[in-house]
Every structure is written in C-alpha cells, then in structure tokens.
PDB file of C-alpha atoms in Angstrom:
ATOM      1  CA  UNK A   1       0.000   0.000   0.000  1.00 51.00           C
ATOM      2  CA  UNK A   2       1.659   3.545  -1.231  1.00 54.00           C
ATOM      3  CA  UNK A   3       3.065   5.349   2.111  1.00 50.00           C
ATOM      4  CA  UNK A   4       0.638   8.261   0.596  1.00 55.00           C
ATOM      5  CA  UNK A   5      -2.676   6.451   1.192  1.00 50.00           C
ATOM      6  CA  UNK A   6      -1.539   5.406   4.360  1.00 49.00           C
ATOM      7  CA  UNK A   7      -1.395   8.627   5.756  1.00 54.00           C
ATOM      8  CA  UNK A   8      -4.566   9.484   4.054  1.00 54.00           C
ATOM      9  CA  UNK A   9      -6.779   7.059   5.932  1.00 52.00           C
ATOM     10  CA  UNK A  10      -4.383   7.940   9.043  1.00 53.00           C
ATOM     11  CA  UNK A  11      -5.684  11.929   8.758  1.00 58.00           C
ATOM     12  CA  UNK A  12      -8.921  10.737   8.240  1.00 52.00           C
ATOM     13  CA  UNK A  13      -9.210   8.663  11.103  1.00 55.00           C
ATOM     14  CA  UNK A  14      -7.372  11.689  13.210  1.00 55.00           C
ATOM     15  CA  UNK A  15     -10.160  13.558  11.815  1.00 56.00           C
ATOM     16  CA  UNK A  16     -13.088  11.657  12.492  1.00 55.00           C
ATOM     17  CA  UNK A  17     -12.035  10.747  16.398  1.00 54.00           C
ATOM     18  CA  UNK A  18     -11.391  14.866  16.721  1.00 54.00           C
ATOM     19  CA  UNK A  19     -14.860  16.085  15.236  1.00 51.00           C
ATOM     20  CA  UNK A  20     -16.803  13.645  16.827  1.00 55.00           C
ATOM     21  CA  UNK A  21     -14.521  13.428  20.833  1.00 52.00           C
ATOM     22  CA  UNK A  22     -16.783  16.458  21.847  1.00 52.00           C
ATOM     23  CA  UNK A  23     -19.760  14.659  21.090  1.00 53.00           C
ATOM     24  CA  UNK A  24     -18.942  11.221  22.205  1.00 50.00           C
ATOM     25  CA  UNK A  25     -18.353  12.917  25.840  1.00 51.00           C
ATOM     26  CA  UNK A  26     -21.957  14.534  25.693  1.00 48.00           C
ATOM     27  CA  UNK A  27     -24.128  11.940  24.735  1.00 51.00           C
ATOM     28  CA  UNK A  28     -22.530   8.672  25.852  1.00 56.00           C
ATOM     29  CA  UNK A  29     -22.437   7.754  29.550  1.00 69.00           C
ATOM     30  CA  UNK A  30     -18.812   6.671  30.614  1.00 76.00           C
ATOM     31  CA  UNK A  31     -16.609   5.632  33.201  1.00 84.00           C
ATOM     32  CA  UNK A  32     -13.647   6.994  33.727  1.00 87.00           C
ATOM     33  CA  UNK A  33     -11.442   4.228  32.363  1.00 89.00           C
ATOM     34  CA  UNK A  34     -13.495   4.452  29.269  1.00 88.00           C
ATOM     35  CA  UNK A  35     -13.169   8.179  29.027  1.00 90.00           C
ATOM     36  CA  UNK A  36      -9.098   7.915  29.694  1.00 91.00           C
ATOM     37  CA  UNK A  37      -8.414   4.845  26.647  1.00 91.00           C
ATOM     38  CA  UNK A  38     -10.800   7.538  24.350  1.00 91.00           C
ATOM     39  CA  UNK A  39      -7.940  10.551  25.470  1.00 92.00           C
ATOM     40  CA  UNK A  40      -5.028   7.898  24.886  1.00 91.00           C
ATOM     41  CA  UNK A  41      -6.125   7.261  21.311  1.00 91.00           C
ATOM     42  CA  UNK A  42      -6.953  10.848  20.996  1.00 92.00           C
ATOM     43  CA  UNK A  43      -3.489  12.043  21.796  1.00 92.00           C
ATOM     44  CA  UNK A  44      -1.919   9.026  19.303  1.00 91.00           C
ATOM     45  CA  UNK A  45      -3.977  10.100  16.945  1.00 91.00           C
ATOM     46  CA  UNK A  46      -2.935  13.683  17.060  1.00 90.00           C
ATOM     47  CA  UNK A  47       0.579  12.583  16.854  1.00 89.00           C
ATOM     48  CA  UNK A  48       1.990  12.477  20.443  1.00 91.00           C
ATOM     49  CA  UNK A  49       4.499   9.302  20.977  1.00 93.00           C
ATOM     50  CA  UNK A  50       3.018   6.180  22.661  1.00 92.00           C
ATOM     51  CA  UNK A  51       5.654   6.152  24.988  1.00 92.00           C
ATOM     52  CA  UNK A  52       4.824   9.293  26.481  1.00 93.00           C
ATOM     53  CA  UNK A  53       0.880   8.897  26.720  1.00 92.00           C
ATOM     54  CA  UNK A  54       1.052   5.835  28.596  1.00 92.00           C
ATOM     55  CA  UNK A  55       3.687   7.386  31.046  1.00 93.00           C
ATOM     56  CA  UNK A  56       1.751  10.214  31.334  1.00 92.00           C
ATOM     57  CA  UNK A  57      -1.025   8.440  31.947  1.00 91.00           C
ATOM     58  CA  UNK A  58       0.914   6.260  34.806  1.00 92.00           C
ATOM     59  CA  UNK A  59      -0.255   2.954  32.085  1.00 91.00           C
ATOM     60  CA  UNK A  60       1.912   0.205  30.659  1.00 93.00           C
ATOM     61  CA  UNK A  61       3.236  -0.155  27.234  1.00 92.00           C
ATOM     62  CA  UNK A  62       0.437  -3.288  27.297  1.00 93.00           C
ATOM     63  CA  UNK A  63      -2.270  -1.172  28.278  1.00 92.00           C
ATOM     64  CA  UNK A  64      -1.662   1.085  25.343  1.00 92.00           C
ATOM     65  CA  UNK A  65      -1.525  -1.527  22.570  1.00 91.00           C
ATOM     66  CA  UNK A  66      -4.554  -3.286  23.932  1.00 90.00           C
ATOM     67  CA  UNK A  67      -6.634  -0.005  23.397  1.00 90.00           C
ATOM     68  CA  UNK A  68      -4.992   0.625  20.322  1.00 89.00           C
ATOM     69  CA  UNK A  69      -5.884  -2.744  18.652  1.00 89.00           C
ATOM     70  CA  UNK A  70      -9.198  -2.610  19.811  1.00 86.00           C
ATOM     71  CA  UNK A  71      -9.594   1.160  18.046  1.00 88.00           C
ATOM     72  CA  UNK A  72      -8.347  -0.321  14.703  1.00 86.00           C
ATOM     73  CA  UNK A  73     -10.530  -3.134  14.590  1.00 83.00           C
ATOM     74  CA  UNK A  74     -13.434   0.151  13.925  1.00 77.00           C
ATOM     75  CA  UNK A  75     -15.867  -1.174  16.237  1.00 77.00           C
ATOM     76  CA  UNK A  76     -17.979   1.463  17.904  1.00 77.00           C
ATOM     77  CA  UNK A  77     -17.733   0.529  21.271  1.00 82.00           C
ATOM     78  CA  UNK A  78     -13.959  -0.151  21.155  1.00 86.00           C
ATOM     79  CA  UNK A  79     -13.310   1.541  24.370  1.00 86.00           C
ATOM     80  CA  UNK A  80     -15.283  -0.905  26.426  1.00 86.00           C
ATOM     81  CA  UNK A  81     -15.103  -3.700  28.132  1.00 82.00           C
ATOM     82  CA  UNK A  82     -16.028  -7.265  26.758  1.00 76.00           C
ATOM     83  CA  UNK A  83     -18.090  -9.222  28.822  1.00 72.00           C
ATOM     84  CA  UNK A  84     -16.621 -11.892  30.743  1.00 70.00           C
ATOM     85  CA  UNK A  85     -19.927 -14.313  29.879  1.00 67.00           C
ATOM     86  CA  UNK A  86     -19.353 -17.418  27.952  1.00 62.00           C
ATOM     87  CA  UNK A  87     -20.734 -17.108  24.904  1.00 60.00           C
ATOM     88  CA  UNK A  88     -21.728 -20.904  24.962  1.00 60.00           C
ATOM     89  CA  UNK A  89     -22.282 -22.618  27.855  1.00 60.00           C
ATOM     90  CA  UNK A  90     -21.568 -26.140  26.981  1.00 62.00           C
ATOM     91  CA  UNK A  91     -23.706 -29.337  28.131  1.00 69.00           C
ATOM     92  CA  UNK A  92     -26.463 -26.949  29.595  1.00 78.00           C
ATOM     93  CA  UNK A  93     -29.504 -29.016  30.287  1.00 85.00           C
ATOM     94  CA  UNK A  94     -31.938 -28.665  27.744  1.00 89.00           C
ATOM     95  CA  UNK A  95     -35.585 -26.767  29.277  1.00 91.00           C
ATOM     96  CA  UNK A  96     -37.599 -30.190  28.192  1.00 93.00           C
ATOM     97  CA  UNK A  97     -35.150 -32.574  30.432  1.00 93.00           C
ATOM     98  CA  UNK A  98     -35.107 -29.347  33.023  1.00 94.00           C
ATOM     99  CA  UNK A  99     -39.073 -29.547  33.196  1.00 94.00           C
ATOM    100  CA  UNK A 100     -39.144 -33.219  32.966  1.00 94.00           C
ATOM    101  CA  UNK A 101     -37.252 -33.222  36.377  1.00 94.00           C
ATOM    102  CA  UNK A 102     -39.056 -30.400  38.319  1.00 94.00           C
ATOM    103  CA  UNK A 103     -41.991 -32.528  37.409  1.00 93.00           C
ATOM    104  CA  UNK A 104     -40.886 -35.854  38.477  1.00 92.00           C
ATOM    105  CA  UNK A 105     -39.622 -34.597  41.625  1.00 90.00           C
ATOM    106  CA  UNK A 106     -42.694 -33.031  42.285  1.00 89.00           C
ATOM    107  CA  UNK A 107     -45.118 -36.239  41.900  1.00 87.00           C
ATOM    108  CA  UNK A 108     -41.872 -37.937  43.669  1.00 85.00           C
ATOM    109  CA  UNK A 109     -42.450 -35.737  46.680  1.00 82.00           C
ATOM    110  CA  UNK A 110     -46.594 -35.704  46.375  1.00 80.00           C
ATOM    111  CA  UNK A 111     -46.527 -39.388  46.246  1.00 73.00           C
ATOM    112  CA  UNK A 112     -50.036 -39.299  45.060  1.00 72.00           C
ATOM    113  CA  UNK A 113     -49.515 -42.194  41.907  1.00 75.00           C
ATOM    114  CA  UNK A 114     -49.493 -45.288  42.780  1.00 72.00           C
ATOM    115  CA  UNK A 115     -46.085 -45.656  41.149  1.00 71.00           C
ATOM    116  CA  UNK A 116     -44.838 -43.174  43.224  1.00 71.00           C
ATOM    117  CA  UNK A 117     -46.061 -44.093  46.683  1.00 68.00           C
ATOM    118  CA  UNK A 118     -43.270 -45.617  48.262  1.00 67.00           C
ATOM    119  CA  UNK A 119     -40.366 -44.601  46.220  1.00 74.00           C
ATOM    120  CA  UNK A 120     -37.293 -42.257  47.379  1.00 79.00           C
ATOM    121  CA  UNK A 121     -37.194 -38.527  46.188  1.00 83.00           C
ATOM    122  CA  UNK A 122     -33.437 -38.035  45.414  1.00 86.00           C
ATOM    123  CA  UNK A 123     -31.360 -37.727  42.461  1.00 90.00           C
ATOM    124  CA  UNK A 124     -30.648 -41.439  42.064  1.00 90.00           C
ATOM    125  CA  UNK A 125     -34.673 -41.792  42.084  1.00 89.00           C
ATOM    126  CA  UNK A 126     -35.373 -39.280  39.224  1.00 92.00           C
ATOM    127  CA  UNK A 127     -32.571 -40.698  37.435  1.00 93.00           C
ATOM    128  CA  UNK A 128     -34.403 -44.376  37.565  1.00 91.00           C
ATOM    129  CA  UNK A 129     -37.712 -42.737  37.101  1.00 90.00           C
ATOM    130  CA  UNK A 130     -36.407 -41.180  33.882  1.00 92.00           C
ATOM    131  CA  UNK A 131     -35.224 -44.294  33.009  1.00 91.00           C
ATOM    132  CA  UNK A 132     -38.765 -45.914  33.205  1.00 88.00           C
ATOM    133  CA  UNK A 133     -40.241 -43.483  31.175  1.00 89.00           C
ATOM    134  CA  UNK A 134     -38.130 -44.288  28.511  1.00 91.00           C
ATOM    135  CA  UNK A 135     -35.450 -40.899  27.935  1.00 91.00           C
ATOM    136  CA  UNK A 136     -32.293 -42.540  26.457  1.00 91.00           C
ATOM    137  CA  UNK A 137     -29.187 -42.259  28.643  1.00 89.00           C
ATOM    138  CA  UNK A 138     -27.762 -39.229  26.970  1.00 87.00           C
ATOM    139  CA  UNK A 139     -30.402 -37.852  27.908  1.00 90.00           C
ATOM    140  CA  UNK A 140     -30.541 -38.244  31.743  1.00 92.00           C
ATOM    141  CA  UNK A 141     -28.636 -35.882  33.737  1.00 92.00           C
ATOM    142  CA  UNK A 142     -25.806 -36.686  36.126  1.00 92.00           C
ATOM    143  CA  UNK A 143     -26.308 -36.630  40.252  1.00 92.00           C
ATOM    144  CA  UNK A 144     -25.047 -33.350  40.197  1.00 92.00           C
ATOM    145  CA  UNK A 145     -26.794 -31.263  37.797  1.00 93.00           C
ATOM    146  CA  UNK A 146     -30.481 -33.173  38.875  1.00 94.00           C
ATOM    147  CA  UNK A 147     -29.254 -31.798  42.303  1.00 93.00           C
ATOM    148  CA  UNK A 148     -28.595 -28.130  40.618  1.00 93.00           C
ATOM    149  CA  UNK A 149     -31.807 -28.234  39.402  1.00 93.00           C
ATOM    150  CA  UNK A 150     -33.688 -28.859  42.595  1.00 92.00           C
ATOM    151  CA  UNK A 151     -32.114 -26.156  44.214  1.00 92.00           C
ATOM    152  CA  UNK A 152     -32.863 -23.894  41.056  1.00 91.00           C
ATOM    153  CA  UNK A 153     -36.379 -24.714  41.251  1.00 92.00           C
ATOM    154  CA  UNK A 154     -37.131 -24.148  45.281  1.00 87.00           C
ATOM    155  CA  UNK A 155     -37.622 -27.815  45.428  1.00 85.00           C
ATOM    156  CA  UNK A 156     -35.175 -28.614  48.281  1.00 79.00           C
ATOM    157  CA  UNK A 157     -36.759 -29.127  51.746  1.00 69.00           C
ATOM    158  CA  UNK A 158     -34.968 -29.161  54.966  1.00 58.00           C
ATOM    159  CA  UNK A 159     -34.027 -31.799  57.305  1.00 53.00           C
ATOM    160  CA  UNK A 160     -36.483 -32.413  59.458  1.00 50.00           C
ATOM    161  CA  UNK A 161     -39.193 -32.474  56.668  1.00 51.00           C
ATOM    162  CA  UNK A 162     -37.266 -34.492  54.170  1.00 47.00           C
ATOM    163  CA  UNK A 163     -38.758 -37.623  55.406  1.00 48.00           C
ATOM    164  CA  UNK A 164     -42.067 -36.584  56.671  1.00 51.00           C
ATOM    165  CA  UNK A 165     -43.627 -38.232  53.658  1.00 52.00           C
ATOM    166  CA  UNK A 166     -41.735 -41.521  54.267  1.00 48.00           C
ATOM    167  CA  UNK A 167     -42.856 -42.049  57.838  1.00 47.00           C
ATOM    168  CA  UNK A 168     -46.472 -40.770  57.272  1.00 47.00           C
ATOM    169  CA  UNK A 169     -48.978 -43.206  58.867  1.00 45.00           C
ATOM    170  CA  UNK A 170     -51.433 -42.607  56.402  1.00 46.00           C
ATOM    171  CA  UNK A 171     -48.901 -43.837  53.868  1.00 47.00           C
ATOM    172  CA  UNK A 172     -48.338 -46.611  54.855  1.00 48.00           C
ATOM    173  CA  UNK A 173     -51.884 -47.911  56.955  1.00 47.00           C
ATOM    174  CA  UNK A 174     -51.880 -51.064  54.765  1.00 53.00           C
ATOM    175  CA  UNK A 175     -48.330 -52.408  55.860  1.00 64.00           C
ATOM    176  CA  UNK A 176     -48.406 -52.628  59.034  1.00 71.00           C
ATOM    177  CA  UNK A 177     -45.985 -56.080  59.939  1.00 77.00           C
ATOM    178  CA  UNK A 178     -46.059 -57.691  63.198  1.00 80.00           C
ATOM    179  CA  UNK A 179     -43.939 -61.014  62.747  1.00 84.00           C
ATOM    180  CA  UNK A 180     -40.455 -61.493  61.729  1.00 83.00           C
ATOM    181  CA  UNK A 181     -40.356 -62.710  58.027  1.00 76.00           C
ATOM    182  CA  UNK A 182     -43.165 -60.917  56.902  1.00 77.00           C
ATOM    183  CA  UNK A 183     -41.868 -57.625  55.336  1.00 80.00           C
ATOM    184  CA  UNK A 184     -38.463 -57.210  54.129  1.00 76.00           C
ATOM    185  CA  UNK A 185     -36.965 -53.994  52.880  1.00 80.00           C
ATOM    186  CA  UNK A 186     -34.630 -54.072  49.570  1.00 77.00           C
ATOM    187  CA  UNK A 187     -32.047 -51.782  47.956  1.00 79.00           C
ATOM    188  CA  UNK A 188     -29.326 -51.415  45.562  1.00 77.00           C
ATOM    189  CA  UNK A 189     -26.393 -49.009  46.771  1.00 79.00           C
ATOM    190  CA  UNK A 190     -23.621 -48.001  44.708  1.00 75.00           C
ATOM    191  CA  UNK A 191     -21.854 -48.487  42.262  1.00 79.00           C
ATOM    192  CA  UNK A 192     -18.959 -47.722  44.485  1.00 80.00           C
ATOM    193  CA  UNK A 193     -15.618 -47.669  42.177  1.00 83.00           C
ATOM    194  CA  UNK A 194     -12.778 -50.202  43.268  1.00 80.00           C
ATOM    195  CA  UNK A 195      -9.234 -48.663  41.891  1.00 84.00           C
ATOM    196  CA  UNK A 196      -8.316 -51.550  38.963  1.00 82.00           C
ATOM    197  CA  UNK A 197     -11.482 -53.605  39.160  1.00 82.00           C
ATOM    198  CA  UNK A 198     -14.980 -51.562  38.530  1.00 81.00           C
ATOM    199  CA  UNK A 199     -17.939 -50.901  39.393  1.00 82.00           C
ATOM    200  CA  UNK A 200     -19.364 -52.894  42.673  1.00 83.00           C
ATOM    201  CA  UNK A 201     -23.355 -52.530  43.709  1.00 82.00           C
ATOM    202  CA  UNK A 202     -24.102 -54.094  46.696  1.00 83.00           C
ATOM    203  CA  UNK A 203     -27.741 -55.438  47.626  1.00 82.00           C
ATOM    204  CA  UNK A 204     -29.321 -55.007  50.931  1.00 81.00           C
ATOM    205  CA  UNK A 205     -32.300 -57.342  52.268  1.00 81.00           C
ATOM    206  CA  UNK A 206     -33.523 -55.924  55.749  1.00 82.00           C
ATOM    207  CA  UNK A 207     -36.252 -57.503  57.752  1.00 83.00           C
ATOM    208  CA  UNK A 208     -38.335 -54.883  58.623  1.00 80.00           C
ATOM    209  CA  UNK A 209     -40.127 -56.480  62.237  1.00 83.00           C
ATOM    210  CA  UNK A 210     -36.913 -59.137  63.330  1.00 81.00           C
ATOM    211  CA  UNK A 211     -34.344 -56.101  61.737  1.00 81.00           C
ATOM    212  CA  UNK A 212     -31.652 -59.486  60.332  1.00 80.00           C
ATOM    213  CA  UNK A 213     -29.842 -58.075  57.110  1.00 80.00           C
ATOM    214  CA  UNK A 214     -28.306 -59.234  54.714  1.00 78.00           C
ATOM    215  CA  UNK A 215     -26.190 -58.538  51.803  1.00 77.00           C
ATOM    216  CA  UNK A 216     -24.382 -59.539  48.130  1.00 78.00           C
ATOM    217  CA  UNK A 217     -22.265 -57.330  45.658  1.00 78.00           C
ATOM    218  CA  UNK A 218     -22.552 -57.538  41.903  1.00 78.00           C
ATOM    219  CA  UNK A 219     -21.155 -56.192  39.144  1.00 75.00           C
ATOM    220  CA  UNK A 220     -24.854 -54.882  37.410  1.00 75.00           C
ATOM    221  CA  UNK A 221     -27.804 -53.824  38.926  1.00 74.00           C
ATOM    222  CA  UNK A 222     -30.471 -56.767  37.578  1.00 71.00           C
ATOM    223  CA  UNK A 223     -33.219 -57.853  38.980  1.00 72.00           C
ATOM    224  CA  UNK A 224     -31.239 -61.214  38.047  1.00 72.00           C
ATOM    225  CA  UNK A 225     -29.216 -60.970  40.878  1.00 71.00           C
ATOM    226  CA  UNK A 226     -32.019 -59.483  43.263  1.00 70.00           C
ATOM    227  CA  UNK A 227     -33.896 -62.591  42.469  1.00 68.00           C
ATOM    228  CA  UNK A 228     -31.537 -65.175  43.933  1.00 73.00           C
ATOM    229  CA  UNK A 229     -30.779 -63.042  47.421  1.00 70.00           C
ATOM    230  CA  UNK A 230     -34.558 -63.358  47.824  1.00 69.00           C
ATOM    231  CA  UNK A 231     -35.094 -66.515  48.088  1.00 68.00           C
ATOM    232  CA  UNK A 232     -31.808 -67.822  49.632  1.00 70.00           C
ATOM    233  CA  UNK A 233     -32.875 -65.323  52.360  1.00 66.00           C
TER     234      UNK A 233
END
C-alpha cells in the first residue's frame, strides 16, 4: 500500500475521532477508564508518541496496545469492556429434560400415583424414574446437575421435613408387619468404584419387624441378581 494512502486514511481517522470526541463525551455515559483509553487514542492520533501517553497516563506499554488494537478493529464501542460471559455454555440441560425433572420430583415428593407411593425422592430416584419413562441415557442428567436443578427450582426441603412423607402413617396404613419374616426392605447401593477392578453394587435385604440383614455385591444392577438373594434369604 503507497506510504501516501496510508497517511490518508491515518488523517482521516485523526479527523473523524477529533470532530466527533466532543460529542462522544456529551451523549454517551462513561466511566472513567473508558473516558481515559478515548484521550489515549486521541493524543496518538494527534501525533503524540506512545511512549509518552502511557507514562503520562501512569499505564503500561500493554495497556496502550490493547486499546490501540481494539480502536483499529473500527468497532464502535472499542473503548469498552467485553463481557466476561461465555458465549456458549456447553452441556447446559436442555428446558424439556429441566421440566421433565421439576416434574418428576414433584409427583416424587406428592406421592399421590401409585407408582410413586413408596419410592425415594433423590437424584438417584429421578434418574431411575427417567429411566422408566423411557429418555435414552444421553439424555438423563448426572447426580449433580439433577441436584442443581432442585435447588434452582425451590424444590429442596430441609431436614427435618425431608422424610415426613416416608414415615407418614397414612402412607403406609396397609403395611403394618407384626412377625419377623413378613416384610423385608430391599435396595441397591452403589456403584462404588474399586481402583483396577470396577464398578461394585451391593444389595441389601432388611427384615423390617426381626431387623436381620443381609447382603451380596454384583457387578450390574439386575433384577437377576435381586432374584436369587430373595429366596436364599
């Protein structure tokens, strides 16, 4: 490019950042940081050294060329500051699997469907309820985000009312076990991750009356291997 045109563009961008400083300052609300990087560019502009704006200024070499590349990139707002936001936030949960949690939580905790009337209320439930209604496993979230959600949503409860529903009598009128071997109380925990073997779930049997437990560990959570602990018990 001829040193000529250079300068020409150079004189008219001087020009342009002169005329219109004045009115910049009266219409546009700034902060003073914004108003001193407009004066920096001014003053370059004009001809003054670098060197002796940013020293002036008590700024860094840095701080100048930052404000200087932003000016030539000719955006209008060149002076301010980007937002820090992410423009994508990746793996956000989708408003459909969002909903579809607030809502199984919510007949979780009512316990009005039959379905529903004796099952937990945690994470690990939705998850498995999810699961039942057929939402692929890419689709489920993880323990942790079903847990942001909750608390998103005003869904947590405290302590002492967590399991309020769980020891209601009028849940539970129609088991009401007197002998030992009547009513036993099942449950998968885990999987709990063994350092270079996998995955263990272990099954607990409980007898609700006599209080005897039991338990197995497996590699899968089947109803194959709840089966056989059932009746060996």
């Amino acid at each position: 490019m001829p040193l000529q045109y250079k300068n020409n563009i150079f004189q008219i961008f001087k020009t342009a950042i002169s005329r219109n400083y004045e009115k910049w300052m009266a219409t546009c609300e700034m902060s003073a940081e914004e108003e001193e990087r407009i004066k920096a560019i001014q003053r370059h502009l004009e001809g003054e050294e670098p060197v002796a704006i940013y020293r002036s200024m008590g700024r860094s070499k840095h701080w100048f060329n930052i404000w200087l590349g932003r000016y030539k990139t000719g955006g209008g707002g060149w002076y301010k500051n980007l937002s820090k936001k992410a423009k994508v936030i990746p793996h956000r949960t989708t408003e459909r699997i969002e909903r579809a949690v607030v809502n199984i939580r919510n007949v979780l905790m009512n316990g009005t469907e039959e379905s529903a009337k004796y099952s937990c209320v945690g994470a690990e439930a939705i998850q498995f309820r999810m699961e039942e209604l057929g939402y692929e496993q890419s689709e489920i979230p993880s323990i942790s985000t079903i847990k942001r959600i909750i608390k998103r949503n005003k869904l947590r409860v405290n302590r002492p009312e967590r399991y309020k529903r769980v020891h209601s009598k009028g849940r539970y009128t129609i088991l009401n076990p007197k002998y030992v071997d009547e009513l036993h109380q099942m449950d998968y925990v885990g999987p709990r991750h063994i350092r270079g073997y996998g995955p263990i779930n272990s099954i607990h049997l409980k007898d609700v009356v006599g209080r005897q437990a039991a338990g197995k560990q497996y590699n899968e959570k089947n109803m194959d291997n709840a089966y056989p602990l059932q009746i060996d018990w």
